[in-house]
Coordinates of C-alpha atoms in Angstrom, one line a residue:
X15 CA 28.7 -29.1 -23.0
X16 CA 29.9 -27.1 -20.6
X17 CA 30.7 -24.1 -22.8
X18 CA 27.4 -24.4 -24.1
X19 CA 25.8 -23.6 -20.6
X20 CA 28.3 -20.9 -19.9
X21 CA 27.1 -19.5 -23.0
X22 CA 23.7 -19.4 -22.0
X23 CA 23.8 -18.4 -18.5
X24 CA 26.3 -15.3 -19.7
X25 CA 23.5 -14.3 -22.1
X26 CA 22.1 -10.6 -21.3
X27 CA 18.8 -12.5 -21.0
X28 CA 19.1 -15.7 -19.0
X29 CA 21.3 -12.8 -16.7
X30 CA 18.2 -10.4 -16.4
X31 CA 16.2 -13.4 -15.0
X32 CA 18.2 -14.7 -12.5
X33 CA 19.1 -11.4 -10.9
X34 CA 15.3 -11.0 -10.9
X35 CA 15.4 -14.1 -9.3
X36 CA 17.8 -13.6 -6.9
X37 CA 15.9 -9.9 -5.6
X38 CA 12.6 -11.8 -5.1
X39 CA 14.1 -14.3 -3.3
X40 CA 15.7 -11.5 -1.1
X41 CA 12.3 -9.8 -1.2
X42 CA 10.3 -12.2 0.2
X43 CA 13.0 -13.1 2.8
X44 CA 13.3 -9.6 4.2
X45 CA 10.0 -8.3 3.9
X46 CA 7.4 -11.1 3.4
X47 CA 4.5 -11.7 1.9
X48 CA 1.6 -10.2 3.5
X49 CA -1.9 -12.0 2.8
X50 CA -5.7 -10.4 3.2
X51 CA -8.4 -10.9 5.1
X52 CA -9.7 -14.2 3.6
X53 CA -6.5 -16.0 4.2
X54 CA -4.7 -14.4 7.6
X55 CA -8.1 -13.9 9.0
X56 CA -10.1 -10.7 10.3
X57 CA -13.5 -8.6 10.3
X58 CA -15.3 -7.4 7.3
X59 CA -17.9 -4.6 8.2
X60 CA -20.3 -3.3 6.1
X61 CA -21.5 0.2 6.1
X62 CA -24.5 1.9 4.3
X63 CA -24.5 5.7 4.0
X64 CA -27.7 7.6 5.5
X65 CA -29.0 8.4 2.3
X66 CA -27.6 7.4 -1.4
X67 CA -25.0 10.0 -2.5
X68 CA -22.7 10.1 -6.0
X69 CA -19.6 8.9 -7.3
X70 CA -17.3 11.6 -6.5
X71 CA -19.2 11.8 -2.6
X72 CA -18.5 7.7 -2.6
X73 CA -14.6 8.8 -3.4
X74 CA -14.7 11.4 -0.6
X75 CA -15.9 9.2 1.8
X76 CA -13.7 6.4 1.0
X77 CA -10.8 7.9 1.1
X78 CA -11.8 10.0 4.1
X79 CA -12.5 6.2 5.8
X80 CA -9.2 5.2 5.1
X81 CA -7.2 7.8 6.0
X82 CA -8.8 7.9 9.4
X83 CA -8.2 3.9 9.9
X84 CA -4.9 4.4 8.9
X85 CA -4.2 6.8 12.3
X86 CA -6.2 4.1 13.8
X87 CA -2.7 2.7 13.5
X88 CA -4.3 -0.3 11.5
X89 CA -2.2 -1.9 8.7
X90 CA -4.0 -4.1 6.4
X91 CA -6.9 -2.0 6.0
X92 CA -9.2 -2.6 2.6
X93 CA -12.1 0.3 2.4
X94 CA -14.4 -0.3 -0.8
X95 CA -17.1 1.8 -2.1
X96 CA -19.9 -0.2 -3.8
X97 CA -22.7 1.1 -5.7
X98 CA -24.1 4.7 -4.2
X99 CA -24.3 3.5 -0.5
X100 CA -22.4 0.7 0.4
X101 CA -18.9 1.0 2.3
X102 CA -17.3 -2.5 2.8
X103 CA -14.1 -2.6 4.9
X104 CA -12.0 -5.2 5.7
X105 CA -9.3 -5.6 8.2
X106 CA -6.6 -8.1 8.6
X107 CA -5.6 -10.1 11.9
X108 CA -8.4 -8.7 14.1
X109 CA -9.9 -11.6 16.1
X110 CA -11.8 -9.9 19.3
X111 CA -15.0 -8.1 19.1
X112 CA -13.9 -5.6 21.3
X113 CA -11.2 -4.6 18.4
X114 CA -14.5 -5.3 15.9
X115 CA -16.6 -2.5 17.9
X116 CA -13.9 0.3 18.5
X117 CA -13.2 0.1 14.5
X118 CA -17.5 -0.4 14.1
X119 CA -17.0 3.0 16.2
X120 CA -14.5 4.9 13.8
X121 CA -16.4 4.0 11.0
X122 CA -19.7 5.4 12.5
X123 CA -18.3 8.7 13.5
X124 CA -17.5 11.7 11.6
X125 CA -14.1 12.1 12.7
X126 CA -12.1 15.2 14.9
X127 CA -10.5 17.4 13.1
X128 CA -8.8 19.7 14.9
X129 CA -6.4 22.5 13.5
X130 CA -3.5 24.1 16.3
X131 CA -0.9 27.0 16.2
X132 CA 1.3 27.9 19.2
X133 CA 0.2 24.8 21.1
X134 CA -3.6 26.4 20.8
X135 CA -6.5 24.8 19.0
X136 CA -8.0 27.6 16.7
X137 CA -10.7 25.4 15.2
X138 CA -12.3 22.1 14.6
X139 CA -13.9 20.6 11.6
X140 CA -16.9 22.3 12.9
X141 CA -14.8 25.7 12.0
X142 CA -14.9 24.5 8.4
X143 CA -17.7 26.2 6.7
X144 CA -16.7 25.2 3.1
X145 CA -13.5 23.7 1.1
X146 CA -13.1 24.7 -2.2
X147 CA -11.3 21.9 -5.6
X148 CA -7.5 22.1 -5.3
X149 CA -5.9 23.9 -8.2
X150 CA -2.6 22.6 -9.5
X151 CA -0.5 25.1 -11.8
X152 CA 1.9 24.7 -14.8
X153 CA 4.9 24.4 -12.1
X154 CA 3.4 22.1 -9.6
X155 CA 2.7 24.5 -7.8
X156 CA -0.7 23.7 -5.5
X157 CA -3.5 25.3 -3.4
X158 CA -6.5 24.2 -1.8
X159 CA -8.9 27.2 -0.5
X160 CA -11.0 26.7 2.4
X161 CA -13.5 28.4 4.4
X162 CA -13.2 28.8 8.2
X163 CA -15.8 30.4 10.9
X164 CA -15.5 34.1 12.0
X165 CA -14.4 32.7 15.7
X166 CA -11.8 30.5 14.1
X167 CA -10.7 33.6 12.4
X168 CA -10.3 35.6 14.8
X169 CA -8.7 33.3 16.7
X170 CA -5.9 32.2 14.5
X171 CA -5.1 36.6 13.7
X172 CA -4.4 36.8 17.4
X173 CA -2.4 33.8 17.8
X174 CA -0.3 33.9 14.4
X175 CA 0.5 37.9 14.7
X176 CA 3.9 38.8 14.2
X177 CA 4.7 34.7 13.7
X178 CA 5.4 34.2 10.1
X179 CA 6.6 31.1 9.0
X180 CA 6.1 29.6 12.0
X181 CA 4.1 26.5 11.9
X182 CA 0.5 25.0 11.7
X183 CA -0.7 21.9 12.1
X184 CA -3.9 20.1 11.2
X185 CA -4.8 16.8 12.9
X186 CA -7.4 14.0 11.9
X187 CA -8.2 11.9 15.0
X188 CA -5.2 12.3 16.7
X189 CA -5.3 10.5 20.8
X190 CA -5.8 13.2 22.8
X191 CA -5.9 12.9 26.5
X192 CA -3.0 10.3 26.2
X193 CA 0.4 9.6 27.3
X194 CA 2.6 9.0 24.2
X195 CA 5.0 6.1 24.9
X196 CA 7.9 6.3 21.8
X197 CA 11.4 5.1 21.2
X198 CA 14.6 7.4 21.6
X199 CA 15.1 8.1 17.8
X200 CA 11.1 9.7 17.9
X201 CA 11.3 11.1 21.0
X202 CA 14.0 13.1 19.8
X203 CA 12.5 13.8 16.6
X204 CA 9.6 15.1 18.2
X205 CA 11.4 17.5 20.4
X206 CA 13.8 19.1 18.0
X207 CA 12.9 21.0 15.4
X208 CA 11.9 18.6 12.5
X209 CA 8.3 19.7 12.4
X210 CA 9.0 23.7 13.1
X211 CA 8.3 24.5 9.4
X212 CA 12.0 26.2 9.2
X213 CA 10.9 28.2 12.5
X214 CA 13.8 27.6 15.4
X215 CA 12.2 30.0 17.9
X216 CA 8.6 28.0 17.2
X217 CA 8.2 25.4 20.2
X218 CA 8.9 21.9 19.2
X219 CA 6.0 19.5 18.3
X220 CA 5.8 17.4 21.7
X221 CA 5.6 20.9 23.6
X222 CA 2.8 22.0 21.1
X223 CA 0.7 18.7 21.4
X224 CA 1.0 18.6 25.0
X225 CA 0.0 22.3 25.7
X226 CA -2.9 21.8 22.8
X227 CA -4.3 18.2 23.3
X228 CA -2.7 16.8 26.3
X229 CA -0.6 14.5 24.1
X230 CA 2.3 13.8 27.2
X231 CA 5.1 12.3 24.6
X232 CA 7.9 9.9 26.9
X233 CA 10.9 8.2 25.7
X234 CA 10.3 4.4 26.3
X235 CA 13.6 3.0 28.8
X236 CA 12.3 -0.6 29.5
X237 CA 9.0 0.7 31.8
X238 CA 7.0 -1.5 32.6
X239 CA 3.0 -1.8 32.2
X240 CA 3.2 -1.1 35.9
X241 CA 5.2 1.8 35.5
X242 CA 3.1 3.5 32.5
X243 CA 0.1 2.6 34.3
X244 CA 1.5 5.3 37.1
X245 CA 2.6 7.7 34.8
X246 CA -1.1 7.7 32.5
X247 CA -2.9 8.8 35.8
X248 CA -6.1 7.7 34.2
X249 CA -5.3 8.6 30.7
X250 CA -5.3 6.6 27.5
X251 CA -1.5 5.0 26.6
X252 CA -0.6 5.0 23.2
X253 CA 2.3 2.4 22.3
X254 CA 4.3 3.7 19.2
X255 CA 7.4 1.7 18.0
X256 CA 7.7 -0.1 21.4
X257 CA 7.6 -4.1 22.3
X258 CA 4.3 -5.8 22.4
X259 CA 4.3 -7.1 25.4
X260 CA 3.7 -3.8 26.8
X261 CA 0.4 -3.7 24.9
X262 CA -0.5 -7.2 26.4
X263 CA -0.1 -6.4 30.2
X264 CA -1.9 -3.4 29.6
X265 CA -4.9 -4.9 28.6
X266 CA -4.9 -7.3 31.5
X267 CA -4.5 -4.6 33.7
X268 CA -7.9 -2.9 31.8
X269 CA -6.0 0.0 30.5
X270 CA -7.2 1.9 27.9
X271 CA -4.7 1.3 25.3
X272 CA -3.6 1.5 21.8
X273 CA -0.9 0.0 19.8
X274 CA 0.9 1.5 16.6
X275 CA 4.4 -0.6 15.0
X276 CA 6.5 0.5 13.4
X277 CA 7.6 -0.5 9.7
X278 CA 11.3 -1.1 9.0
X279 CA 11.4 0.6 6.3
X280 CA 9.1 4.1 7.3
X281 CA 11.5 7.0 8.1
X282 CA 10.7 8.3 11.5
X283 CA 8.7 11.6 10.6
X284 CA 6.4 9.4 8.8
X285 CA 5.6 7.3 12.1
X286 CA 5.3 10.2 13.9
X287 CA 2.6 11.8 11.4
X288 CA 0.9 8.4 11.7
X289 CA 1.0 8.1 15.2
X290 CA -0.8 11.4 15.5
X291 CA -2.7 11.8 12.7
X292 CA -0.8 14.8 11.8
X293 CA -0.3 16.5 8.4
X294 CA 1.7 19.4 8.2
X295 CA 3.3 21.3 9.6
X296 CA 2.4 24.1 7.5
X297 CA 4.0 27.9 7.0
X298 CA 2.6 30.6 8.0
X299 CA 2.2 32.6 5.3
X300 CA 3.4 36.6 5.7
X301 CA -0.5 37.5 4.5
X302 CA -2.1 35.2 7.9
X303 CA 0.5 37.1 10.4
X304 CA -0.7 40.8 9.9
X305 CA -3.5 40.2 12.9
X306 CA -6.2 40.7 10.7
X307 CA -8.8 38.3 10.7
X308 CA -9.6 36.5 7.4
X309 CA -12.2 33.5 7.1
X310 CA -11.1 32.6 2.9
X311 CA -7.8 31.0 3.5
X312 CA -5.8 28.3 1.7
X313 CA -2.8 25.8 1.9
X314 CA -0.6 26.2 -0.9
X315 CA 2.4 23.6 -1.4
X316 CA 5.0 22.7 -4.4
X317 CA 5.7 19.4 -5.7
X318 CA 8.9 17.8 -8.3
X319 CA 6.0 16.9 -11.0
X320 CA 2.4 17.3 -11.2
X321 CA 1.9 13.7 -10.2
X322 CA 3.4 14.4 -7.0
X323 CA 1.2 18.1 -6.7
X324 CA -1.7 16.3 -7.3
X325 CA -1.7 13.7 -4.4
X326 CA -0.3 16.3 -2.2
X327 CA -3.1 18.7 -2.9
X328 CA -5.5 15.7 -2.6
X329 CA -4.4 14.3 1.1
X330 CA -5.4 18.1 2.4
X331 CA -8.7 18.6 0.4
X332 CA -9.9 14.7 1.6
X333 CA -8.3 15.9 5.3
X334 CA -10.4 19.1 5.5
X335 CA -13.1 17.5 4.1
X336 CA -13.1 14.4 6.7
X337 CA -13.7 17.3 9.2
X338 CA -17.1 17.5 8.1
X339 CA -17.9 14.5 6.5
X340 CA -21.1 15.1 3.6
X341 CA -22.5 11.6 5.2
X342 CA -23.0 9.5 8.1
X343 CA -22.2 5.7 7.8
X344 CA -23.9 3.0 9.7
X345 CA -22.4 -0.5 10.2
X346 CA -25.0 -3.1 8.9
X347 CA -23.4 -5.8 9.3
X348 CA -19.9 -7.4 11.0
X349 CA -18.3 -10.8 10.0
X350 CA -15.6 -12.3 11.3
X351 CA -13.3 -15.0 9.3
X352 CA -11.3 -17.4 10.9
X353 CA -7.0 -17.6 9.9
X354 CA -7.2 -21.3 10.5
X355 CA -9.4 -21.7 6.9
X356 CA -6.5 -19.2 5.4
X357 CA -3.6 -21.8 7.0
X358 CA -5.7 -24.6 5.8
X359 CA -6.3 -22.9 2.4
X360 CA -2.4 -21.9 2.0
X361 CA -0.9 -25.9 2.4
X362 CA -3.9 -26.7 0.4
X363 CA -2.5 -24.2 -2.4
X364 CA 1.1 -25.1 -1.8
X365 CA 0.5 -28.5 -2.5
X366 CA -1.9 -27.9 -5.8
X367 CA 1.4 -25.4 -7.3
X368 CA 3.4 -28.5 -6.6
X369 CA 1.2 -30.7 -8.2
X370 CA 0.2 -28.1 -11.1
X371 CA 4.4 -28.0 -11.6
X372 CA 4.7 -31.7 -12.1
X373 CA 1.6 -32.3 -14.8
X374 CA 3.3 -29.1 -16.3
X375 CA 6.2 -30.6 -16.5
X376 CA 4.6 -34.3 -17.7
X377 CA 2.5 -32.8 -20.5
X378 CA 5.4 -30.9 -22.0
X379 CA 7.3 -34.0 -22.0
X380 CA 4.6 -36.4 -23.4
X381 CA 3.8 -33.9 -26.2
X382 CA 7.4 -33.2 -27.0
X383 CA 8.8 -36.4 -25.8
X384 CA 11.6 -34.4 -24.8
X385 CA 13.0 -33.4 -21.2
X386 CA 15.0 -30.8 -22.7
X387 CA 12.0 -28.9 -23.4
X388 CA 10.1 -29.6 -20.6
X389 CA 12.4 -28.9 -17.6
X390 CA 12.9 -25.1 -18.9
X391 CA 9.2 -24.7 -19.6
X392 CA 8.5 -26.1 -15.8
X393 CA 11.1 -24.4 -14.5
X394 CA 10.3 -20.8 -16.0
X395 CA 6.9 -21.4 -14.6
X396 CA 8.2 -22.0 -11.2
X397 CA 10.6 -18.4 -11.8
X398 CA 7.9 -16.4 -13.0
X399 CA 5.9 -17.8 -9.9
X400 CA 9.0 -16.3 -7.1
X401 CA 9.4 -13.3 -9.2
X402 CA 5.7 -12.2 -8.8
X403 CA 5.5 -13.4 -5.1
X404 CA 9.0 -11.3 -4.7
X405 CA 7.1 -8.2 -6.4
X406 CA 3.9 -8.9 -4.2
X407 CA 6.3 -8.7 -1.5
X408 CA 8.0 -6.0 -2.3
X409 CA 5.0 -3.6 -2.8
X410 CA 3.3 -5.3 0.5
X411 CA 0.5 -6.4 -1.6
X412 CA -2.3 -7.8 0.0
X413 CA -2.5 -11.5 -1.4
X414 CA -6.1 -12.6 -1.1
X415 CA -8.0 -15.3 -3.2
X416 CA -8.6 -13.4 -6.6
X417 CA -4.8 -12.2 -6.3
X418 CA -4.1 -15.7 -5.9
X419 CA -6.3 -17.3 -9.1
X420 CA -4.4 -13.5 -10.8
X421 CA -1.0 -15.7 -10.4
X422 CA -2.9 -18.5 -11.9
X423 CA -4.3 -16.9 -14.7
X424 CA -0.3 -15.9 -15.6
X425 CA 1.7 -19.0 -15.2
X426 CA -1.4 -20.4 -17.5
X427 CA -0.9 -18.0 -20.4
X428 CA 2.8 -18.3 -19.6
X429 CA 3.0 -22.2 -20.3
X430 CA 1.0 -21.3 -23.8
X431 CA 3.3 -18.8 -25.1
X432 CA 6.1 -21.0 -24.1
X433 CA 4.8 -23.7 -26.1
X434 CA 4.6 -21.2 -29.0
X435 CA 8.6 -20.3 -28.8
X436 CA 8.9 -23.9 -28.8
X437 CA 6.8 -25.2 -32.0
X438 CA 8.5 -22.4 -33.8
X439 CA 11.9 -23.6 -33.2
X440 CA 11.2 -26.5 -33.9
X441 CA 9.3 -25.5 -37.2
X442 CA 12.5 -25.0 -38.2
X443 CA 14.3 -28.2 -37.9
X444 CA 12.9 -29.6 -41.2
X445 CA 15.0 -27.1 -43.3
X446 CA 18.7 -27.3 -43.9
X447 CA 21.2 -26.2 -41.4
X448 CA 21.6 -22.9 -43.2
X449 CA 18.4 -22.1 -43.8
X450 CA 17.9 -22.7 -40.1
X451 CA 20.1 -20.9 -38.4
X452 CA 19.3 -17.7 -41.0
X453 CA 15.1 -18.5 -40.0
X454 CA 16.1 -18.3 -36.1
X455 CA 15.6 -14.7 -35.3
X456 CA 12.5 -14.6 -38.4
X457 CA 11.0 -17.9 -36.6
X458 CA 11.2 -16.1 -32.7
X459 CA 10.2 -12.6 -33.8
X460 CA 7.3 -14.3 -35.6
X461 CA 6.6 -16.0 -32.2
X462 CA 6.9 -13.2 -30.1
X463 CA 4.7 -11.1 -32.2
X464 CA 2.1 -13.6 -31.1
X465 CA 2.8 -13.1 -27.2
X466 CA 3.2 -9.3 -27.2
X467 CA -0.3 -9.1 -29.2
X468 CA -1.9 -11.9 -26.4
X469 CA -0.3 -10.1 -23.4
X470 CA -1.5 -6.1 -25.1
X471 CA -4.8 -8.0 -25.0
X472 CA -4.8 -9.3 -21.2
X473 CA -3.3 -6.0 -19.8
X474 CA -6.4 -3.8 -21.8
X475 CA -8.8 -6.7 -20.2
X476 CA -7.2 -6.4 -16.6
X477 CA -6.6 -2.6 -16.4
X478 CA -10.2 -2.2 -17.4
X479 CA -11.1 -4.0 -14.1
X480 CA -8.5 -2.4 -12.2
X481 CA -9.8 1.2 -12.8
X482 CA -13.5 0.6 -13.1
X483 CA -14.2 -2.3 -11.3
X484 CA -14.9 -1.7 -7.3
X485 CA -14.3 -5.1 -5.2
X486 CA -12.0 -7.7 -4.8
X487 CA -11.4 -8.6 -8.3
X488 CA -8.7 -5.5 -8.4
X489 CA -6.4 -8.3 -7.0
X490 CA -6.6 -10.3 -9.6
X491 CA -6.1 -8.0 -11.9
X492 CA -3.1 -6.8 -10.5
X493 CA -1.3 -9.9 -10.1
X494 CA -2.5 -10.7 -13.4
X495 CA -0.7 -7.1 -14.9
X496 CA 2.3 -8.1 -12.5
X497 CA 2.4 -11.8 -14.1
X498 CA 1.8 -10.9 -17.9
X499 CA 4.6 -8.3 -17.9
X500 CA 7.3 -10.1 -16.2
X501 CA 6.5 -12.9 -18.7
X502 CA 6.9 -11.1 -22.1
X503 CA 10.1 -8.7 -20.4
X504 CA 11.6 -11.1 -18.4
X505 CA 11.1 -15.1 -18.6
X506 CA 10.0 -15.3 -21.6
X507 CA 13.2 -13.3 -23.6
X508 CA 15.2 -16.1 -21.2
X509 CA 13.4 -19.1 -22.1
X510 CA 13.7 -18.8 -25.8
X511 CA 17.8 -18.1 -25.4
X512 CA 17.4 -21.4 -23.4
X513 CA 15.2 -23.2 -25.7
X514 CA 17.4 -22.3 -29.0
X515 CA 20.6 -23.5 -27.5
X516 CA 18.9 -26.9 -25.9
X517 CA 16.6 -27.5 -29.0
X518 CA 20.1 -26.9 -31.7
X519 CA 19.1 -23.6 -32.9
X520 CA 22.7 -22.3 -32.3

C-alpha cells in the first residue's frame, strides 16, 4: 500500500498539482485576496456624458477616468462604460460622503494636465490643440504626434535651447500646492537622478516639481501631524508610503489631506509616478533644442515587442487626450453599499462551499458506493477551489458576486468531467485483466477528448463575454477561464493518475 501511494504522489502529474497547491496557498497568505465593491463595501457613482458620443469616445473617456482615479491614489477602482452615455464607477472601502464627493468631483472635471521642462510649465491641456493615432512600426518602434499652441511653442524653444536630452515631463492631476511627505528610499529616488532621462547636469525631479508646481517633497523621520501641520503652512499634505495614523490626526485636525500606500510589491519609480501623476520623463530630442519654435511635435518611444509598443503608445495618446477631454461627465446618481452585507455574505458562502463539498462528496459515494472514488473527486474540487483563489490572489483580482458564481460555474463542470474519467475506468473492469490494462490509455484519451471539447466550448462562451460584454459579468467570466483551464491542465491530468491506481487500473 504504501508503495502504491509513493507511486502516485511521485507521478509528474499528482507533482504538478500539489506544487500548484502549495504556491496558492503561499499566494493567498502573502498577498491576499482582495474582494469588490459588493462584498468589502463602497460607492458606486453613475455618470452620464453631456451628450451621447461613440464607441471609441466611450474607450477614451474610460480609460481617461481611470487613469486619473488611479493618481487619485485609489486602489480598487472599477470604471465601466455602458451603452453611448453611461459611465458607472465603483470604488472599494469608501464609507464617508466626504470621500463620495471629492471622487463625484474628479469624475466631473476634465482633468489638469500640465506639461514642465526645467522646473517651468510650458503648457496645459489647454495648449493641446489636437493629438494625432499612435503609429507603431515593424520594430516596436512608437510615436504619437500632437499638436500644441503657438505660446506653448514658443515657450518650450526658449526653455529646451541648447538642452538636448534633457528631460520632459507630463503630468495628469498631479497635487500641486502640496507638501510631499515620502519614505527615505523615495525621497532619495526623487532627488537623484532616476527621472533625469540620462541627463546628470538636468535638476533632479523634487527640484523640478518644487520650482514648477510647488510640490515641497520631505523625507518622513517619525513627524508628527503636529509637526507637518507646521511645515504645510496652509498647503495640502500628501501622505505617500507613510503610517496611517498620520492620515488620521490630520483629518481631525481639518487638514486638507490625502493618502497614497504603497504596494509591497511596486518598485519605487512606480510609486513615485503614481503619487504624482507623472509619465515620463521624456528626451529631448536634438530636433526640439535648436530654439526654434515648432507647434507639430511628437513622443516617440521603443518597446521589446509590439504588445509592449502598443500599451506604451496608448498610456500617452489616452494622457494627452485626458488634457482635453471630448466630453463632460455628470454624476447622476451615488450609492453607497454597506461591508457588513459583504461579511455577512462571505460566512454565508464559506459555509454553503462547506456544505456544497460534503453532498459532493455523498453523491459520489451513493452513486459509486465507493469512498475511493469519492474522496479524490471531493478533494480535487476543494484543490481546484485554493488554486483559483491562489491565482485570484495573485493577479489582485477583484472577487465580487459574478466572479464568485464564475468559481461555481468551474468546480460544477469540474465534478462532471471527473465523473466521466471515472465511468470510463470503470467501463473497463468488465474485460479481462489484459485487455484492461492495454484499454487504459484508449479508455482516458477517449475521456479526455470529451473534457478538452466541453472546456474549448466554455472558454469560446466566456471569452465572448469577456471582450464584448461591458459590466460585471467580466468577473465571471474570468474566473470561469481561470477555473476551466486549471481543470483540464492541472487537476484533472492528477485525478485520473489517482483514480486509475485507486480504482485497479495499474
Amino acid at each position: 500500500m504504501n508503495r502504491k501511494l509513493k507511486k502516485i504522489l511521485l507521478n509528474w502529474k499528482v507533482l504538478l498539482l500539489i506544487i500548484f497547491l502549495i504556491g496558492s496557498i503561499g499566494s493567498l497568505y502573502t498577498r491576499g485576496l482582495t474582494f469588490g465593491i459588493d462584498i468589502s463595501g463602497g460607492v458606486a457613482l453613475i455618470a452620464q456624458t453631456e451628450e451621447p458620443v461613440d464607441s471609441k469616445t466611450m474607450e477614451l473617456v474610460v480609460d481617461s477616468l481611470q487613469k486619473r482615479l488611479n493618481t487619485f491614489g485609489l486602489r480598487d477602482i472599477s470604471v465601466e462604460g455602458q451603452g453611448n452615455s453611461i459611465v458607472v464607477v465603483k470604488v472599494a472601502n469608501v464609507s464617508s460622503t466626504e470621500e463620495a464627493n471629492q471622487l463625484k468631483q474628479v469624475i466631473e472635471s476634465q482633468g489638469v494636465f500640465f506639461m514642465e521642462f526645467n522646473g517651468v510649465v510650458f503648457g496645459t491641456g489647454k495648449d493641446i490643440t489636437y493629438v494625432g493615432p499612435y503609429e507603431i512600426k515593424s520594430d516596436n518602434s512608437w510615436a504619437v504626434p500632437f499638436r500644441i499652441s503657438k505660446s506653448a511653442a514658443e515657450k518650450f524653444a526658449e526653455l529646451a535651447k541648447g538642452k538636448a536630452g534633457w528631460p520632459v515631463d507630463m503630468f495628469l492631476d498631479p497635487p500641486i500646492n502640496s507638501l510631499l511627505v515620502v519614505p527615505q528610499d523615495v525621497f532619495m529616488t526623487m532627488n537623484g537622478t532616476a527621472f533625469n532621462a540620462g541627463a546628470p547636469d538636468a535638476p533632479p525631479l523634487a527640484a523640478r516639481i518644487e520650482k514648477a508646481l510647488n510640490i515641497t517633497t520631505i523625507m518622513y523621520t517619525n513627524q508628527s501631524a503636529t509637526e507637518l501641520k507646521e511645515m504645510a503652512n496652509g498647503r495640502a499634505i500628501v501622505l505617500a508610503g507613510v503610517p496611517r495614523e498620520l492620515y488620521d490626526g490630520l483629518k481631525d485636525m481639518n487638514v486638507s489631506v490625502k493618502y497614497i500606500p504603497s504596494e509591497p510589491s511596486a518598485d519605487t519609480t512606480s510609486f513615485v509616478k503614481e503619487i504624482l501623476g507623472l509619465y515620463g520623463p521624456y528626451s529631448l530630442g536634438e530636433g526640439l533644442a535648436n530654439g526654434v519654435p515648432q507647434t507639430d511635435v511628437q513622443i516617440t518611444g521603443r518597446a521589446s515587442n509590439r504588445v509592449e509598443a502598443e500599451r506604451e503608445a496608448k498610456t500617452v495618446y489616452t494622457v494627452l487626450k485626458s488634457g482635453s477631454l471630448p466630453v463632460k461627465l455628470k454624476v447622476i446618481s451615488m450609492e453607497f453599499i454597506s461591508p457588513k452585507l459583504g461579511q455577512d455574505f462571505k460566512k454565508q458562502a464559506l459555509y454553503a462551499g462547506l456544505a456544497a463539498l460534503v453532498a459532493v462528496l455523498l453523491i459520489v459515494y451513493f452513486h459509486y458506493r465507493n469512498w475511493k472514488i469519492a474522496i479524490p473527486v471531493a478533494s480535487t474540487s476543494l484543490f481546484e477551489v485554493i488554486i483559483i483563489l491562489g491565482i485570484a490572489a495573485l493577479i489582485k483580482w477583484n472577487l465580487d458576486l459574478p466572479s464568485i458564481a464564475g468559481i461555481i460555474a468551474a468546480i460544477g463542470t469540474g465534478v462532471d468531467q471527473q465523473v466521466v474519467i471515472t465511468d470510463e475506468l470503470l467501463g473497463g473492469e468488465r474485460s479481462t485483466r489484459i485487455t484492461r490494462r492495454a484499454g487504459a490509455l484508449k479508455r482516458i484519451g477517449r475521456a479526455f477528448f470529451i473534457i478538452f471539447a466541453s472546456a474549448a466550448t466554455t472558454i469560446a462562451a466566456m471569452s465572448f463575454l469577456l471582450v464584448y460584454f461591458v459590466g460585471t459579468l467580466k468577473g465571471f467570466a474570468v474566473t470561469t477561464i481561470i477555473g476551466v483551464l486549471i481543470g483540464i491542465f492541472v487537476t484533472r491530468p492528477a485525478y485520473a493518475e489517482v483514480a486509475k491506481y485507486l480504482i485497479g487500473e495499474e
